[in-house]
Amino acid sequence: MKITLAEGAGGVSTARLISEVFAKHFQNPILAGMEDAALLPAEGGRIAFTTDSFVVTPLFFRGGDIGRLSVAGTVNDLLMRGATPRYLTAAFIIETGTDTETLDRIARSMAATAKEAGVIIVAGDTKVVEGNGQVFINTTGVGFVPDGLEISASRAKTGDIVLLSGTLGDHHAALLSARMGIENAIESDAAPLTAMMQALLSAGIHLHAMRDVTRGGLGTVLTELAEASEVRIELKEEALPLAPAVKSFSGLLGLPPLYMGNEGKLVALLPAEEGERALELVRSSPYGENAAIIGTVTTGEGVILRTALGGIRRVGPLVGEGLPRIC
Ligand code: MG
């Protein structure tokens, strides 16, 4: 069935869309009440709270879809502050002409990713606008951070190492391949990093500063961390993990992998003496098998890249458009 403006009118058709597609996949006791607002049990510590909107095309791509992305993206932002993710909202803006089977696939993927990430979807909204079958999703996430756990962009210290949880640019390359109609085996890395963070936190690793490597790529993310912490970050070019297929794809198109986005990778700045242990923990976690220590934190400012040939190059944030919408 195709979505029409009736599914957005708030009446019988809207109720049917919600019960037959979204509530069916997202079911949990809090959502089941269908109240005007969800009541969430409070936990100790502080509340982590974040929101993100997802407008990617195509809706489905190798290795993922907008549904998986919309859960993983928001969960990963909660995790980067040390939060245990608990609750999500999901708001859908659906263009007329969208197939209900498409929505069903998206909702099923969101439910599976939420389960993997350890969150439940406790509130939501659907709106229908005139258009041609595109779907936009906003998710807001709530998690809890124990008192005393301070992970922040401004807490990187001189002497820290830079740990990257895997290969660069996979999501970006997969999306761009789909958009350009290029057949290859590159898959998006879209994934929730809950298990990886749990492994680091439960082992007592002293994580100073973290970001998930998304839009703008590693170059942009590290520039932000260096600026917020008033330190210099030095990267070793030959240490940057890159899947062979992504390497040749980016080489062919002249795309610098430092500015290609991921949706299931994190970068962590932490004490050098804990580096090898943290690396082992990440490598043993889901999605972390290609993790590497890629650099160090020194005094100074900005980000520099030491090339394989001994050169030094300044790395800045992404300037301009940054290729297609990837999330
Ligand atoms: Mg982030």
CSV table of C-alpha atoms and ligand atoms in Angstrom, one decimal:
chain,number,residue,atom,x,y,z
A,1,MET,CA,0.0,0.0,0.0
A,2,LYS,CA,1.2,3.5,-0.8
A,3,ILE,CA,1.1,6.2,1.8
A,4,THR,CA,-1.3,9.0,1.2
A,5,LEU,CA,-2.1,12.2,3.1
A,6,ALA,CA,-4.8,10.2,4.9
A,7,GLU,CA,-2.1,8.3,6.8
A,8,GLY,CA,-0.9,11.7,8.2
A,9,ALA,CA,-4.3,13.0,9.1
A,10,GLY,CA,-4.3,11.7,12.7
A,11,GLY,CA,-7.4,9.6,12.3
A,12,VAL,CA,-8.1,6.0,11.6
A,13,SER,CA,-5.5,5.6,8.8
A,14,THR,CA,-2.8,7.1,11.0
A,15,ALA,CA,-3.7,4.8,13.9
A,16,ARG,CA,-3.5,1.8,11.5
A,17,LEU,CA,-0.1,2.9,10.1
A,18,ILE,CA,1.2,3.2,13.7
A,19,SER,CA,-0.2,-0.1,15.0
A,20,GLU,CA,0.5,-2.2,11.9
A,21,VAL,CA,4.0,-0.9,11.2
A,22,PHE,CA,5.8,1.0,14.0
A,23,ALA,CA,4.2,-0.3,17.2
A,24,LYS,CA,4.4,-3.9,15.8
A,25,HIS,CA,8.2,-3.7,15.6
A,26,PHE,CA,8.9,-1.4,18.5
A,27,GLN,CA,6.7,-3.0,21.1
A,28,ASN,CA,7.6,-2.6,24.8
A,29,PRO,CA,5.6,-1.9,27.9
A,30,ILE,CA,6.4,1.9,27.9
A,31,LEU,CA,5.4,2.4,24.3
A,32,ALA,CA,2.3,0.1,24.6
A,33,GLY,CA,0.5,2.7,26.8
A,34,MET,CA,0.3,5.0,23.8
A,35,GLU,CA,0.2,7.9,26.3
A,36,ASP,CA,0.9,11.5,25.4
A,37,ALA,CA,4.3,11.2,27.1
A,38,ALA,CA,6.4,8.2,28.2
A,39,LEU,CA,7.3,8.0,31.9
A,40,LEU,CA,10.9,6.7,32.3
A,41,PRO,CA,12.4,5.3,35.5
A,42,ALA,CA,15.2,7.6,36.7
A,43,GLU,CA,18.6,6.1,37.3
A,44,GLY,CA,21.6,7.4,39.3
A,45,GLY,CA,24.1,9.8,37.8
A,46,ARG,CA,23.4,12.3,35.0
A,47,ILE,CA,21.2,12.1,32.0
A,48,ALA,CA,22.8,12.1,28.6
A,49,PHE,CA,20.5,13.5,25.9
A,50,THR,CA,21.1,13.9,22.2
A,51,THR,CA,19.2,14.1,18.9
A,52,ASP,CA,19.9,13.6,15.3
A,53,SER,CA,18.0,13.6,12.0
A,54,PHE,CA,18.5,11.2,9.1
A,55,VAL,CA,17.8,12.2,5.5
A,56,VAL,CA,20.0,9.7,3.6
A,57,THR,CA,19.2,8.5,0.1
A,58,PRO,CA,18.9,5.8,-1.0
A,59,LEU,CA,17.0,4.5,2.0
A,60,PHE,CA,18.6,1.0,1.6
A,61,PHE,CA,22.2,0.5,0.8
A,62,ARG,CA,24.9,-2.2,1.1
A,63,GLY,CA,25.5,-2.9,4.8
A,64,GLY,CA,22.6,-0.9,6.2
A,65,ASP,CA,19.6,1.4,5.7
A,66,ILE,CA,18.2,4.6,7.1
A,67,GLY,CA,16.6,2.7,10.0
A,68,ARG,CA,19.8,1.1,11.3
A,69,LEU,CA,21.6,4.5,10.8
A,70,SER,CA,18.9,6.4,12.8
A,71,VAL,CA,19.4,4.2,15.8
A,72,ALA,CA,23.2,3.7,15.6
A,73,GLY,CA,23.9,7.3,15.1
A,74,THR,CA,22.1,8.5,18.1
A,75,VAL,CA,23.1,5.6,20.4
A,76,ASN,CA,26.8,6.2,19.4
A,77,ASP,CA,26.6,9.9,20.4
A,78,LEU,CA,25.3,8.9,23.8
A,79,LEU,CA,28.1,6.4,24.2
A,80,MET,CA,30.8,8.9,23.4
A,81,ARG,CA,30.0,10.7,26.7
A,82,GLY,CA,30.2,7.4,28.6
A,83,ALA,CA,26.5,7.0,28.8
A,84,THR,CA,24.6,3.7,29.0
A,85,PRO,CA,22.0,4.2,26.3
A,86,ARG,CA,18.4,3.4,27.4
A,87,TYR,CA,15.6,5.1,25.5
A,88,LEU,CA,15.0,6.5,22.0
A,89,THR,CA,12.2,8.5,20.4
A,90,ALA,CA,11.5,8.0,16.7
A,91,ALA,CA,9.8,10.6,14.6
A,92,PHE,CA,9.1,9.9,10.9
A,93,ILE,CA,8.4,12.4,8.2
A,94,ILE,CA,7.0,10.3,5.3
A,95,GLU,CA,6.4,11.5,1.8
A,96,THR,CA,3.3,10.4,0.0
A,97,GLY,CA,3.9,7.5,-2.4
A,98,THR,CA,6.1,5.6,0.1
A,99,ASP,CA,5.2,1.9,0.2
A,100,THR,CA,4.1,0.6,3.6
A,101,GLU,CA,6.4,-2.4,2.9
A,102,THR,CA,9.3,0.1,2.8
A,103,LEU,CA,8.3,1.5,6.2
A,104,ASP,CA,7.9,-2.0,7.5
A,105,ARG,CA,11.5,-2.9,6.5
A,106,ILE,CA,12.8,0.3,8.0
A,107,ALA,CA,10.9,-0.3,11.3
A,108,ARG,CA,12.1,-3.9,11.5
A,109,SER,CA,15.7,-2.7,11.0
A,110,MET,CA,15.3,-0.1,13.7
A,111,ALA,CA,13.9,-2.6,16.1
A,112,ALA,CA,16.8,-5.0,15.5
A,113,THR,CA,19.4,-2.3,15.8
A,114,ALA,CA,17.8,-1.0,19.0
A,115,LYS,CA,17.8,-4.5,20.5
A,116,GLU,CA,21.5,-4.8,19.7
A,117,ALA,CA,22.3,-1.4,21.1
A,118,GLY,CA,20.4,-2.0,24.3
A,119,VAL,CA,17.7,0.7,23.9
A,120,ILE,CA,13.9,0.7,23.5
A,121,ILE,CA,11.9,3.1,21.5
A,122,VAL,CA,9.4,4.7,24.0
A,123,ALA,CA,7.8,7.5,22.0
A,124,GLY,CA,7.3,8.5,18.4
A,125,ASP,CA,5.5,10.5,15.8
A,126,THR,CA,4.5,10.2,12.2
A,127,LYS,CA,3.8,13.0,9.7
A,128,VAL,CA,3.0,12.7,6.0
A,129,VAL,CA,3.9,15.4,3.6
A,130,GLU,CA,3.4,15.5,-0.2
A,131,GLY,CA,6.3,14.2,-2.1
A,132,ASN,CA,7.7,11.1,-3.9
A,133,GLY,CA,8.5,8.3,-1.5
A,134,GLN,CA,11.3,9.7,0.6
A,135,VAL,CA,11.4,9.1,4.4
A,136,PHE,CA,13.1,11.2,7.0
A,137,ILE,CA,13.7,10.1,10.6
A,138,ASN,CA,14.6,12.0,13.7
A,139,THR,CA,15.7,10.0,16.8
A,140,THR,CA,16.4,11.4,20.2
A,141,GLY,CA,18.3,9.4,22.8
A,142,VAL,CA,18.5,9.2,26.5
A,143,GLY,CA,21.1,7.5,28.6
A,144,PHE,CA,22.7,7.7,32.0
A,145,VAL,CA,26.3,8.5,33.0
A,146,PRO,CA,27.5,7.5,36.4
A,147,ASP,CA,28.9,10.3,38.6
A,148,GLY,CA,32.6,10.6,38.3
A,149,LEU,CA,32.8,9.4,34.7
A,150,GLU,CA,34.0,12.4,32.7
A,151,ILE,CA,34.6,11.9,29.0
A,152,SER,CA,34.7,15.1,27.1
A,153,ALA,CA,36.1,16.7,23.9
A,154,SER,CA,38.1,19.0,26.1
A,155,ARG,CA,39.8,16.4,28.3
A,156,ALA,CA,42.5,15.0,25.9
A,157,LYS,CA,46.0,15.3,27.5
A,158,THR,CA,49.5,15.5,26.2
A,159,GLY,CA,50.9,12.0,26.1
A,160,ASP,CA,47.6,10.4,25.2
A,161,ILE,CA,47.4,7.9,22.3
A,162,VAL,CA,44.8,8.1,19.6
A,163,LEU,CA,42.9,4.8,19.1
A,164,LEU,CA,40.7,4.3,16.1
A,165,SER,CA,38.2,1.4,16.2
A,166,GLY,CA,38.5,0.4,12.5
A,167,THR,CA,38.8,1.2,8.8
A,168,LEU,CA,38.0,4.7,7.6
A,169,GLY,CA,35.4,5.7,5.0
A,170,ASP,CA,33.3,2.5,4.6
A,171,HIS,CA,29.9,4.1,5.0
A,172,HIS,CA,30.8,7.0,2.8
A,173,ALA,CA,32.2,4.8,0.1
A,174,ALA,CA,29.1,2.5,0.2
A,175,LEU,CA,26.7,5.4,0.0
A,176,LEU,CA,28.6,7.1,-2.8
A,177,SER,CA,28.8,3.8,-4.7
A,178,ALA,CA,25.0,3.4,-4.4
A,179,ARG,CA,24.4,7.0,-5.5
A,180,MET,CA,26.7,6.7,-8.5
A,181,GLY,CA,25.4,3.2,-9.5
A,182,ILE,CA,28.9,1.7,-9.1
A,183,GLU,CA,28.8,-2.1,-8.4
A,184,ASN,CA,31.3,-3.1,-5.8
A,185,ALA,CA,31.5,-5.1,-2.5
A,186,ILE,CA,31.9,-2.1,-0.2
A,187,GLU,CA,29.5,-2.2,2.8
A,188,SER,CA,28.4,0.6,5.2
A,189,ASP,CA,29.8,0.1,8.7
A,190,ALA,CA,26.7,1.5,10.3
A,191,ALA,CA,26.5,-0.1,13.8
A,192,PRO,CA,25.9,0.7,17.4
A,193,LEU,CA,29.1,0.6,19.5
A,194,THR,CA,27.5,-0.3,22.8
A,195,ALA,CA,29.4,-3.6,23.3
A,196,MET,CA,32.7,-1.9,22.4
A,197,MET,CA,32.2,0.9,24.9
A,198,GLN,CA,31.0,-1.5,27.6
A,199,ALA,CA,34.2,-3.5,27.1
A,200,LEU,CA,36.4,-0.3,27.6
A,201,LEU,CA,34.4,1.0,30.5
A,202,SER,CA,34.1,-2.2,32.4
A,203,ALA,CA,37.9,-2.8,32.1
A,204,GLY,CA,38.4,0.6,33.7
A,205,ILE,CA,40.2,2.3,30.8
A,206,HIS,CA,40.6,6.0,31.5
A,207,LEU,CA,38.9,7.4,28.4
A,208,HIS,CA,39.7,11.1,28.1
A,209,ALA,CA,38.0,12.3,24.9
A,210,MET,CA,36.0,10.5,22.3
A,211,ARG,CA,34.0,11.0,19.1
A,212,ASP,CA,32.3,8.8,16.7
A,213,VAL,CA,33.8,9.3,13.3
A,214,THR,CA,30.8,10.5,11.2
A,215,ARG,CA,30.1,13.4,8.8
A,216,GLY,CA,33.3,15.3,8.1
A,217,GLY,CA,35.5,12.3,8.7
A,218,LEU,CA,38.4,11.7,11.0
A,219,GLY,CA,40.2,14.9,10.0
A,220,THR,CA,37.2,17.1,11.1
A,221,VAL,CA,36.6,15.1,14.3
A,222,LEU,CA,40.2,15.3,15.5
A,223,THR,CA,40.5,18.9,14.6
A,224,GLU,CA,37.5,19.5,16.9
A,225,LEU,CA,39.1,17.5,19.7
A,226,ALA,CA,42.5,19.2,19.4
A,227,GLU,CA,40.9,22.6,19.6
A,228,ALA,CA,38.6,21.8,22.5
A,229,SER,CA,41.5,20.2,24.5
A,230,GLU,CA,44.1,22.8,23.4
A,231,VAL,CA,46.6,20.1,22.3
A,232,ARG,CA,48.2,18.9,19.1
A,233,ILE,CA,47.2,15.6,17.6
A,234,GLU,CA,49.9,13.8,15.4
A,235,LEU,CA,48.8,11.1,13.1
A,236,LYS,CA,50.9,8.4,11.4
A,237,GLU,CA,49.6,8.0,7.8
A,238,GLU,CA,50.7,4.4,7.5
A,239,ALA,CA,48.8,3.5,10.7
A,240,LEU,CA,45.4,4.6,9.3
A,241,PRO,CA,43.3,1.4,8.7
A,242,LEU,CA,41.7,1.4,5.3
A,243,ALA,CA,39.8,-1.6,3.7
A,244,PRO,CA,41.5,-2.4,0.3
A,245,ALA,CA,38.2,-1.9,-1.6
A,246,VAL,CA,37.7,1.5,0.0
A,247,LYS,CA,41.3,2.4,-0.6
A,248,SER,CA,41.1,1.8,-4.4
A,249,PHE,CA,37.6,3.4,-4.5
A,250,SER,CA,38.8,6.6,-2.8
A,251,GLY,CA,42.0,6.6,-4.9
A,252,LEU,CA,40.0,6.3,-8.1
A,253,LEU,CA,37.7,9.2,-7.2
A,254,GLY,CA,40.4,11.3,-5.5
A,255,LEU,CA,38.6,11.3,-2.2
A,256,PRO,CA,40.8,11.7,0.9
A,257,PRO,CA,39.8,9.0,3.4
A,258,LEU,CA,40.5,11.4,6.3
A,259,TYR,CA,37.3,13.2,5.2
A,260,MET,CA,35.1,10.2,4.4
A,261,GLY,CA,32.5,9.5,7.1
A,262,ASN,CA,31.8,6.3,9.0
A,263,GLU,CA,28.7,5.4,11.0
A,264,GLY,CA,30.2,2.7,13.2
A,265,LYS,CA,33.7,3.8,14.2
A,266,LEU,CA,35.0,5.7,17.2
A,267,VAL,CA,38.2,7.5,18.0
A,268,ALA,CA,39.4,7.6,21.6
A,269,LEU,CA,42.2,9.6,23.3
A,270,LEU,CA,43.4,7.8,26.4
A,271,PRO,CA,46.6,7.4,28.5
A,272,ALA,CA,49.5,5.8,26.6
A,273,GLU,CA,50.1,3.2,29.3
A,274,GLU,CA,46.6,1.8,28.7
A,275,GLY,CA,46.9,1.9,24.9
A,276,GLU,CA,47.7,-1.7,24.2
A,277,ARG,CA,45.1,-3.0,26.6
A,278,ALA,CA,42.4,-0.7,25.1
A,279,LEU,CA,43.4,-1.8,21.6
A,280,GLU,CA,43.0,-5.5,22.6
A,281,LEU,CA,39.6,-4.8,24.1
A,282,VAL,CA,38.4,-3.0,21.1
A,283,ARG,CA,39.8,-5.6,18.7
A,284,SER,CA,37.9,-8.3,20.6
A,285,SER,CA,34.6,-6.3,20.5
A,286,PRO,CA,32.0,-6.4,17.7
A,287,TYR,CA,33.0,-4.1,14.8
A,288,GLY,CA,36.5,-3.5,16.3
A,289,GLU,CA,38.7,-6.1,14.6
A,290,ASN,CA,40.6,-3.6,12.5
A,291,ALA,CA,41.3,-1.1,15.3
A,292,ALA,CA,44.7,0.6,15.4
A,293,ILE,CA,46.6,3.1,17.4
A,294,ILE,CA,47.0,5.9,14.9
A,295,GLY,CA,48.8,8.7,16.7
A,296,THR,CA,49.7,10.6,19.8
A,297,VAL,CA,48.7,13.8,21.6
A,298,THR,CA,51.5,16.4,22.0
A,299,THR,CA,51.7,20.0,23.1
A,300,GLY,CA,50.8,22.6,20.5
A,301,GLU,CA,47.7,23.0,18.4
A,302,GLY,CA,45.9,21.5,15.4
A,303,VAL,CA,46.3,18.1,13.7
A,304,ILE,CA,49.3,17.0,11.7
A,305,LEU,CA,49.8,13.9,9.5
A,306,ARG,CA,53.3,12.3,9.3
A,307,THR,CA,53.4,10.7,5.9
A,308,ALA,CA,55.1,7.4,5.1
A,309,LEU,CA,57.9,9.3,3.3
A,310,GLY,CA,58.7,11.4,6.4
A,311,GLY,CA,56.7,14.5,5.3
A,312,ILE,CA,54.5,16.5,7.6
A,313,ARG,CA,51.1,17.7,6.5
A,314,ARG,CA,48.6,19.9,8.3
A,315,VAL,CA,45.1,18.4,8.6
A,316,GLY,CA,42.2,20.9,8.9
A,317,PRO,CA,38.4,20.4,9.2
A,318,LEU,CA,36.4,19.5,6.1
A,319,VAL,CA,35.7,22.6,4.0
A,320,GLY,CA,32.7,22.9,1.8
A,321,GLU,CA,30.0,20.5,0.9
A,322,GLY,CA,31.5,17.0,1.7
A,323,LEU,CA,30.0,15.0,-1.1
A,324,PRO,CA,26.5,13.4,-0.8
A,325,ARG,CA,24.3,13.3,2.2
A,326,ILE,CA,25.5,10.3,4.1
A,327,CYS,CA,23.2,10.3,7.1
B,1,MG,MG,29.1,12.2,17.2
